[in-house]
PDB file of C-alpha atoms in Angstrom:
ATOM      1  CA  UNK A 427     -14.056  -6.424  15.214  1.00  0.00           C
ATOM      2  CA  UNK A 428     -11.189  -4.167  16.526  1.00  0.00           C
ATOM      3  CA  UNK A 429     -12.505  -0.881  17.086  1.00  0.00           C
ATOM      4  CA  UNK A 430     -10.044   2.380  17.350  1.00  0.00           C
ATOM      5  CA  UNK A 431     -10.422   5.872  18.606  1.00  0.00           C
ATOM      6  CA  UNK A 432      -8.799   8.745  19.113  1.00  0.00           C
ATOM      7  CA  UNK A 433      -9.527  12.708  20.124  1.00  0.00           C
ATOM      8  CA  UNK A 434     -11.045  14.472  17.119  1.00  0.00           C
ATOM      9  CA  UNK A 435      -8.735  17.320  17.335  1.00  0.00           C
ATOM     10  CA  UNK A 436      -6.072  19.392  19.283  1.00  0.00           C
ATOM     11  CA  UNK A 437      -4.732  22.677  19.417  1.00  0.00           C
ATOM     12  CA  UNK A 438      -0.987  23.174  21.350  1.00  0.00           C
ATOM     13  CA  UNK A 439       1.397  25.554  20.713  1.00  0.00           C
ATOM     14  CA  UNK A 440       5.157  25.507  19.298  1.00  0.00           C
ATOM     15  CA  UNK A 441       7.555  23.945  21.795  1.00  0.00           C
ATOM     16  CA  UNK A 442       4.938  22.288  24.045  1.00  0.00           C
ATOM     17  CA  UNK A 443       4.988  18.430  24.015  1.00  0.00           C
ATOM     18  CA  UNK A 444       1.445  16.582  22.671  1.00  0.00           C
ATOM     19  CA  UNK A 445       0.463  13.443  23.382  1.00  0.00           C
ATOM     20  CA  UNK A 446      -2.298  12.233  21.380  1.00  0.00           C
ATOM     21  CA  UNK A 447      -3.666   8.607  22.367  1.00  0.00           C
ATOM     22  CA  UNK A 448      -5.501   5.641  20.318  1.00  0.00           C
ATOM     23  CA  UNK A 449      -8.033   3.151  22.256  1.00  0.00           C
ATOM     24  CA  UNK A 450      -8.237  -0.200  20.377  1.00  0.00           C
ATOM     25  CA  UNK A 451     -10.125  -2.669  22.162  1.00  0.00           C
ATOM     26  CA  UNK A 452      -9.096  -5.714  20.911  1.00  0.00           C
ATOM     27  CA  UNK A 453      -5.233  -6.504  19.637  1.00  0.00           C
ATOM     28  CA  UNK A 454      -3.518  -9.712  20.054  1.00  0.00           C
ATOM     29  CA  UNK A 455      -0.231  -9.872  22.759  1.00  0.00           C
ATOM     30  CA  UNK A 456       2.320  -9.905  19.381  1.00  0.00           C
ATOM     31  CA  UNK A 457      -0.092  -7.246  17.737  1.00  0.00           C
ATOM     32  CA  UNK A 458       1.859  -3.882  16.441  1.00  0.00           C
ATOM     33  CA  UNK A 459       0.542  -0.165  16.792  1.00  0.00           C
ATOM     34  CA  UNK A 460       1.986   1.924  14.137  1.00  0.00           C
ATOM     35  CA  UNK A 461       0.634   5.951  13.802  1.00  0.00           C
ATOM     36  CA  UNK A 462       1.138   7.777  10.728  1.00  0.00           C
ATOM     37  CA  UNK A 463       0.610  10.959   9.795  1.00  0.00           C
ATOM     38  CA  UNK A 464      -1.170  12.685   6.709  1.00  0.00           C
ATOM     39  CA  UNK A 465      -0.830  16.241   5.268  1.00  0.00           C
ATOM     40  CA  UNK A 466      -3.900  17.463   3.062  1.00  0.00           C
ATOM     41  CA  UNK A 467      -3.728  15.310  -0.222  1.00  0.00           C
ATOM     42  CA  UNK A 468      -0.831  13.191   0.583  1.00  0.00           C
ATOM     43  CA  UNK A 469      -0.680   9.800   1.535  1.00  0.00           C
ATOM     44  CA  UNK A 470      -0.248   8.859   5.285  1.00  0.00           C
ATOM     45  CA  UNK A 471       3.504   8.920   6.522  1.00  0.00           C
ATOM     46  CA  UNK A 472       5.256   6.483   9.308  1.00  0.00           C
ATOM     47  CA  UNK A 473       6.176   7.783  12.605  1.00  0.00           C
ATOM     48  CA  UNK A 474       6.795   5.339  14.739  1.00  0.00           C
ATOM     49  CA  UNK A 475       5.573   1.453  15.903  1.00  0.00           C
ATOM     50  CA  UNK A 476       5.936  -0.728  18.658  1.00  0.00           C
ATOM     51  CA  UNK A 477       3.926  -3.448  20.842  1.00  0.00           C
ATOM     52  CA  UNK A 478       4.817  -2.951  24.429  1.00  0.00           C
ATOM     53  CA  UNK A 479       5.935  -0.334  26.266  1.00  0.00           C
ATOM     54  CA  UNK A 480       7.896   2.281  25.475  1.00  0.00           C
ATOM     55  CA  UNK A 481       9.572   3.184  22.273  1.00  0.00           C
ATOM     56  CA  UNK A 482      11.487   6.218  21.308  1.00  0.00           C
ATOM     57  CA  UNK A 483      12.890   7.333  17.753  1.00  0.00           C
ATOM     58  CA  UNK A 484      14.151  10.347  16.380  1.00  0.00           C
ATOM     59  CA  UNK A 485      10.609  12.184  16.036  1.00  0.00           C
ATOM     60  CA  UNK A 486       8.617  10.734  18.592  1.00  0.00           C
ATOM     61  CA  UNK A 487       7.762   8.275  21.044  1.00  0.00           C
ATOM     62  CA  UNK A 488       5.012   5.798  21.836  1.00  0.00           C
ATOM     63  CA  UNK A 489       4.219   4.240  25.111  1.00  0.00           C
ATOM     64  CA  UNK A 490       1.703   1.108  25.411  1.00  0.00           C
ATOM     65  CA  UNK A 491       0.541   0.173  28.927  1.00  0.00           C
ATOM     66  CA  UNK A 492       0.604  -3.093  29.774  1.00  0.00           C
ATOM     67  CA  UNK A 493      -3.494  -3.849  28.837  1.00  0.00           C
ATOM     68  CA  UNK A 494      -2.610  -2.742  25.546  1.00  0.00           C
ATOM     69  CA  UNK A 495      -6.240  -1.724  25.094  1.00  0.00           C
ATOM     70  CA  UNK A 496      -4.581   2.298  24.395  1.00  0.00           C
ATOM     71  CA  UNK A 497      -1.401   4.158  22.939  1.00  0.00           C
ATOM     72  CA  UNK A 498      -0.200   7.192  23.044  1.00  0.00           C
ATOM     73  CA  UNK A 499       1.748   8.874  20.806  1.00  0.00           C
ATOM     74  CA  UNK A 500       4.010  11.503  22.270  1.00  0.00           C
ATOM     75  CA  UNK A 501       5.492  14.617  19.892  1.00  0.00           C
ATOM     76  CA  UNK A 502       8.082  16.598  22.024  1.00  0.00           C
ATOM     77  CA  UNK A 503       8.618  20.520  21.039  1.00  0.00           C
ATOM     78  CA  UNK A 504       6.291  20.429  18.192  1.00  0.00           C
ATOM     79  CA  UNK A 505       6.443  23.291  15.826  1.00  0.00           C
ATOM     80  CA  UNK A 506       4.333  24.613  12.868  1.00  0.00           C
ATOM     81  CA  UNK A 507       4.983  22.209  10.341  1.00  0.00           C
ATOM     82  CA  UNK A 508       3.492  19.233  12.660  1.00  0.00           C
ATOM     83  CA  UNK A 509       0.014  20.443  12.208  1.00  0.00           C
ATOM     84  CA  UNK A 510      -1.573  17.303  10.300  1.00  0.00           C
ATOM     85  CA  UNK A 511      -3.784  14.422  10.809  1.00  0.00           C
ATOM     86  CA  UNK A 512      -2.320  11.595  13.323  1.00  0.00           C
ATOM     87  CA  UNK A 513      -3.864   7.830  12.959  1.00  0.00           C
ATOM     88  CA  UNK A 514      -2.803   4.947  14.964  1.00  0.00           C
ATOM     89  CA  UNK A 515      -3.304   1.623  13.060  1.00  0.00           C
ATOM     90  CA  UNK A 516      -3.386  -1.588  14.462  1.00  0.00           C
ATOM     91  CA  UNK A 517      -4.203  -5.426  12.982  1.00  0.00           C
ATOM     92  CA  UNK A 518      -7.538  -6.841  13.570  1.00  0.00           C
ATOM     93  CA  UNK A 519      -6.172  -9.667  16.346  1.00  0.00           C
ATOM     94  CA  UNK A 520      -4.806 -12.455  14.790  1.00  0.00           C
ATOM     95  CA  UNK A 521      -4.380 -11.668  11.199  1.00  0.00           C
ATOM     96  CA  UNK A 522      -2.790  -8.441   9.095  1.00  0.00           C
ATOM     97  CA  UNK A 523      -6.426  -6.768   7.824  1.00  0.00           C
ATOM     98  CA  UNK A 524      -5.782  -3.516   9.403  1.00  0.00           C
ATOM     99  CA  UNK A 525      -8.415  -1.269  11.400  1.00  0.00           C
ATOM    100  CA  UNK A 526      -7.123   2.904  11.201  1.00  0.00           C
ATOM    101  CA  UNK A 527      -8.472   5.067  14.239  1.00  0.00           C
ATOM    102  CA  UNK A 528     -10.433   7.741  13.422  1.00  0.00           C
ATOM    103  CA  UNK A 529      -7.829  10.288  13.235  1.00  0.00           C
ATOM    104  CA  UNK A 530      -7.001  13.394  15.303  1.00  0.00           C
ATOM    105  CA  UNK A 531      -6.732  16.631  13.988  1.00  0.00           C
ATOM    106  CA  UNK A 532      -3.471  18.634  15.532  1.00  0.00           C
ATOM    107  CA  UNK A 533      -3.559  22.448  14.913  1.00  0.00           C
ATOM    108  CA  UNK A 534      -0.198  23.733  16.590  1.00  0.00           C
ATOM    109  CA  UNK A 535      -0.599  27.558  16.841  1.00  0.00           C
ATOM    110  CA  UNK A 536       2.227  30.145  17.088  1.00  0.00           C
TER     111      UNK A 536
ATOM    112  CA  UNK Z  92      13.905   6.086  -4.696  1.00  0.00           C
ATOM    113  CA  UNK Z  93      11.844   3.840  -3.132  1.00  0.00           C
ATOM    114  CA  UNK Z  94       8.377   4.282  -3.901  1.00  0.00           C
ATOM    115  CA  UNK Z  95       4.857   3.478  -4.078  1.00  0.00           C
ATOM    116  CA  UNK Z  96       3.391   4.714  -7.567  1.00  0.00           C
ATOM    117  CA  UNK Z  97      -0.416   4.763  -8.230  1.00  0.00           C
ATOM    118  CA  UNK Z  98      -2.127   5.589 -11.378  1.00  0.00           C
ATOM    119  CA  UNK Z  99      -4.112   7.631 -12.398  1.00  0.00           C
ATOM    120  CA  UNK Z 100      -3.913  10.085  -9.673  1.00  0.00           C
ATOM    121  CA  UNK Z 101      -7.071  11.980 -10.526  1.00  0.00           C
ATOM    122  CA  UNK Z 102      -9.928  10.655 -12.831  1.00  0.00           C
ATOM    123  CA  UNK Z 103     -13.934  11.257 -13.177  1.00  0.00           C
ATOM    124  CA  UNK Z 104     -15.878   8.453 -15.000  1.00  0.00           C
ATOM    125  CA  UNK Z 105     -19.205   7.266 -15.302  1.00  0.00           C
ATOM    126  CA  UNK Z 106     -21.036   4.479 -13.454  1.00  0.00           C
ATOM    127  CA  UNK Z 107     -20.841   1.051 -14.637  1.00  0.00           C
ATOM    128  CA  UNK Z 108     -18.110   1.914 -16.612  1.00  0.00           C
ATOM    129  CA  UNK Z 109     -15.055  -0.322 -15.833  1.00  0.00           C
ATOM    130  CA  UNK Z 110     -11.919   0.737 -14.456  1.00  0.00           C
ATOM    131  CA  UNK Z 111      -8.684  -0.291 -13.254  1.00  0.00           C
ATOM    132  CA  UNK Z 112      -6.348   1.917 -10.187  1.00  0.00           C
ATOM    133  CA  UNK Z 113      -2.667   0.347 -10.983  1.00  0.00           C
ATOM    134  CA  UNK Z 114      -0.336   0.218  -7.641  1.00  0.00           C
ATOM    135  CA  UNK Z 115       3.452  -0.494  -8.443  1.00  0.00           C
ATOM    136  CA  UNK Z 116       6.004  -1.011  -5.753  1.00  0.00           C
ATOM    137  CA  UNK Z 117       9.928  -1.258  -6.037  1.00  0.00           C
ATOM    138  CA  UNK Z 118      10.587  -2.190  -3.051  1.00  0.00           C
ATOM    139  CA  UNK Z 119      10.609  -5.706  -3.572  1.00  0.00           C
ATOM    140  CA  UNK Z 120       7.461  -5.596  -0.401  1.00  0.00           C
ATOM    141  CA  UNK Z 121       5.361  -8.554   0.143  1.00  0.00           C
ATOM    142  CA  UNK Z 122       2.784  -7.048   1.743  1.00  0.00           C
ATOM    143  CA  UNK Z 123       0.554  -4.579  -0.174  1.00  0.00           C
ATOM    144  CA  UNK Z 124      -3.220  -3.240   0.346  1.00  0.00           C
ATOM    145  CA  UNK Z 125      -5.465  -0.851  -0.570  1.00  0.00           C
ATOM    146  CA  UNK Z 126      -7.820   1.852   1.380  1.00  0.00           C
ATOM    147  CA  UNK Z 127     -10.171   4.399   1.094  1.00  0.00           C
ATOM    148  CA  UNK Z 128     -10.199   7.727   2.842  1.00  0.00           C
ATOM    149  CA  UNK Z 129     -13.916   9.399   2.973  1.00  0.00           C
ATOM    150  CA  UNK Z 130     -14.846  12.385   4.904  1.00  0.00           C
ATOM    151  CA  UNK Z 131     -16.403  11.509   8.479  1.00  0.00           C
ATOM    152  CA  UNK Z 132     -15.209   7.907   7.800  1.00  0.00           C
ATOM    153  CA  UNK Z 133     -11.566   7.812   7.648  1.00  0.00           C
ATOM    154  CA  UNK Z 134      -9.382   5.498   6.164  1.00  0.00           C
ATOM    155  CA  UNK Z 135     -10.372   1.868   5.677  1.00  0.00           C
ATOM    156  CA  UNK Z 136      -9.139  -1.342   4.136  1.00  0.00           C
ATOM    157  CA  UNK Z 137     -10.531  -2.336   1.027  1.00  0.00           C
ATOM    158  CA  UNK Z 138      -8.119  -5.608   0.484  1.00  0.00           C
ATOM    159  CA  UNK Z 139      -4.337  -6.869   0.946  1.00  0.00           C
ATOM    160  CA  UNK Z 140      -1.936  -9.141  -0.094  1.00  0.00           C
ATOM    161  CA  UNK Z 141       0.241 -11.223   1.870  1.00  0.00           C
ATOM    162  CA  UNK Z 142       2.267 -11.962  -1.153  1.00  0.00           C
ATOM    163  CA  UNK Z 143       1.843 -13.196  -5.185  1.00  0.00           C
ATOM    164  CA  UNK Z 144      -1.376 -14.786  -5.413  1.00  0.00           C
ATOM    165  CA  UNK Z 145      -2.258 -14.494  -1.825  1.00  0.00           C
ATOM    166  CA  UNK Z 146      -5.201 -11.773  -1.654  1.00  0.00           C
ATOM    167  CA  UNK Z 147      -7.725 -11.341   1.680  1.00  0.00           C
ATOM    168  CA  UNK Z 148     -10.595  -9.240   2.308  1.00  0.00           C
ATOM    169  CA  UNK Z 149      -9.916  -5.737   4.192  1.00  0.00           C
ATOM    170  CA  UNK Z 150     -12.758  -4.343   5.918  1.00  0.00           C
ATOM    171  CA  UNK Z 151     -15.080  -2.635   2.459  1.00  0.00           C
ATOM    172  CA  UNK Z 152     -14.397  -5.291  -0.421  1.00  0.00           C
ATOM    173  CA  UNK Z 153     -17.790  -4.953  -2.129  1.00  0.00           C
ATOM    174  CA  UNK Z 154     -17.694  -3.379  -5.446  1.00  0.00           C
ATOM    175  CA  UNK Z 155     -13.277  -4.018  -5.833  1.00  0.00           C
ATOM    176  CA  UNK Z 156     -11.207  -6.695  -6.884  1.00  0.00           C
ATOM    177  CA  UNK Z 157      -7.853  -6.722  -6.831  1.00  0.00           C
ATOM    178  CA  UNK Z 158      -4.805  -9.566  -8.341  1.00  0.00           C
ATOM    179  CA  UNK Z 159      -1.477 -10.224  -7.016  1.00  0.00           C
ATOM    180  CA  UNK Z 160      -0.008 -11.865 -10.155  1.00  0.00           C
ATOM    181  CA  UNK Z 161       2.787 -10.182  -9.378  1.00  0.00           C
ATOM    182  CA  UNK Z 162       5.081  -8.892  -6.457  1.00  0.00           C
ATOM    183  CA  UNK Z 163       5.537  -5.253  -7.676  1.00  0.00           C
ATOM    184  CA  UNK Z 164       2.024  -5.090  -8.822  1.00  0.00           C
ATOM    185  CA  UNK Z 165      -1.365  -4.836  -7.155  1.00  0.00           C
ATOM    186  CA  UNK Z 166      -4.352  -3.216  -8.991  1.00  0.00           C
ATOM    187  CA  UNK Z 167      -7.509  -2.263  -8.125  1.00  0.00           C
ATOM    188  CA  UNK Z 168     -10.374  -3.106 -10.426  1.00  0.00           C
ATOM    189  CA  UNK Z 169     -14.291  -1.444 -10.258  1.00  0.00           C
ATOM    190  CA  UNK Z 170     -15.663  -4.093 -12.576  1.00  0.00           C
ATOM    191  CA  UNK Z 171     -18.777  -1.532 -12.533  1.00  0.00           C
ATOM    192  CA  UNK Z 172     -18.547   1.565 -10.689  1.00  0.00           C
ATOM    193  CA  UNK Z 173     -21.317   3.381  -9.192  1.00  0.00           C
ATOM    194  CA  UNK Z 174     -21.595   7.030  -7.342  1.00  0.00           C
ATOM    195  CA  UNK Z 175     -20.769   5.812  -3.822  1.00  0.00           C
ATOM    196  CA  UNK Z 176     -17.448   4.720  -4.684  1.00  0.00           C
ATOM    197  CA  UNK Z 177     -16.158   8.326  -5.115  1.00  0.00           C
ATOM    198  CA  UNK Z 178     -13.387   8.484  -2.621  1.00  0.00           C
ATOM    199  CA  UNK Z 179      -9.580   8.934  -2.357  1.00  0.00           C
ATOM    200  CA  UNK Z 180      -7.892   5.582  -2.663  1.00  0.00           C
ATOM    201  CA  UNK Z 181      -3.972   4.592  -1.331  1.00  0.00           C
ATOM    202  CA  UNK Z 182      -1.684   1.825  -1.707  1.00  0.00           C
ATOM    203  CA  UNK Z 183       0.538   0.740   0.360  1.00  0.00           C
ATOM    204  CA  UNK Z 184       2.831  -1.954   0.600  1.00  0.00           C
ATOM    205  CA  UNK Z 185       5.524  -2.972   3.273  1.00  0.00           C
ATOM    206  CA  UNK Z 186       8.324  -5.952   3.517  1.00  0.00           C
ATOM    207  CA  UNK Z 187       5.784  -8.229   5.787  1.00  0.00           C
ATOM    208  CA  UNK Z 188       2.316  -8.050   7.172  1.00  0.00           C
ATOM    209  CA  UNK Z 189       3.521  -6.448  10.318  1.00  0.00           C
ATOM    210  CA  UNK Z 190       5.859  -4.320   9.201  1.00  0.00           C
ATOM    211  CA  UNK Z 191       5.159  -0.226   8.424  1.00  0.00           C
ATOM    212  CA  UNK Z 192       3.022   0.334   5.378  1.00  0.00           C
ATOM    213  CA  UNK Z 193       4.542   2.685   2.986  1.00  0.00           C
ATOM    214  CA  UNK Z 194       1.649   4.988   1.336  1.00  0.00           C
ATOM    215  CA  UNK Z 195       1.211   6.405  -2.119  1.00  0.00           C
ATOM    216  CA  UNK Z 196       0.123   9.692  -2.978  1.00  0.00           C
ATOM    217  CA  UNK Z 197      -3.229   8.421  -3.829  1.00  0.00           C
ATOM    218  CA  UNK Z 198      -5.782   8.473  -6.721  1.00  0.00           C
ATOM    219  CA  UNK Z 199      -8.727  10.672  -6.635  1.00  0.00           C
ATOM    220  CA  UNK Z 200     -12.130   9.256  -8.197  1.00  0.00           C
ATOM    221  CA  UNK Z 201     -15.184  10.825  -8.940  1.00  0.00           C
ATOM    222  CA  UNK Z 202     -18.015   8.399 -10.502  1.00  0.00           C
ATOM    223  CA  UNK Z 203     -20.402  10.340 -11.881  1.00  0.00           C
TER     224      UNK Z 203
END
């Protein structure tokens, strides 16, 4: 059973860069990691997926090392308003049930 | 506007007492699920969908079922509810099984 965790919680301040990463100990080779993140009493919103490597969008970027057994998800310059709950998700290997980490709390400070 | 719309959003009932958690999509996704979110246990997946008539146990099905007669639709169903299935529930679809999930804003249920 694919098993992910993550930090329970960090603090950073406006402008630094945070990188928050995901262990999940078994994912297939073709398997995506996707984070989200969730404000208080919304539903989890997509930030940004990918399977090896590196990948980069507008808001943040995710690198995978080539094990693929972590992930980090990398928020440059945050400010207030990224305070929230990150997840990674990822597919139990082989099929599309889907296993969220246990979530890490990010409290940026002014 | 795209959307994921789940109702109701709030709702207190009593055990045994049989409810249903609609999920609506227009999106024209075929991949839609349903979790739970509980304090100190996160989010986990309660069922999904692949597609119309195509339905798979997540990782907590006990207690839920769920129909894909439908591509829009996917409801949840407590055929009888009891106390330890208060919890905030999501649905979320997305265009394939590996795709993003888009989320909605959730239901909120208290079984009393």
């Amino acid at each position: 059973l694919a098993k992910t965790t993550q930090p329970i919680s960090m603090d950073s301040y406006e402008g630094q860069e945070v990188n928050i990463t995901c262990s999940h100990n078994n994912i297939a080779t073709n398997d995506y990691i996707t984070w989200y993140q969730q404000f208080p009493s919304q539903g989890p919103r997509f930030i940004i997926q990918g399977y090896k490597t590196k990948v980069t969008n507008e808001v943040a970027s995710l690198f995978i090392p080539a094990d693929r057994k972590s992930s980090t998800l990398s928020l440059p310059r945050v400010s207030l308003s990224d305070t929230a709950v990150y997840y990674c998700l990822v597919p139990t290997s082989g099929t599309y049930k889907y296993i969220f980490g246990t979530g890490t709390r990010l409290k940026v400070l002014a | 506007e795209a959307q994921v719309t789940q109702n109701p959003r709030y709702l207190i009932t009593v055990t045994g007492k049989k409810l249903t958690v609609t999920c609506s999509q227009n999106m024209n996704h075929e991949y839609m699920s349903w979790y739970r979110q509980d304090p100190g246990l996160g989010l986990r997946q309660i069922y999904y969908s692949m597609n119309v008539e195509v339905t798979d146990k997540g990782d907590v099905p006990e207690g839920y079922k769920v129909s894909r007669k439908e591509k829009r639709n996917f409801p949840l169903i407590l055929e009888s509810p009891s106390p330890n299935q208060t919890s905030l529930y999501f649905c979320a679809s997305s265009s394939a099984g590996f795709q993003p999930q888009h989320f909605g804003d959730g239901t909120r249920l208290s079984i009393l």
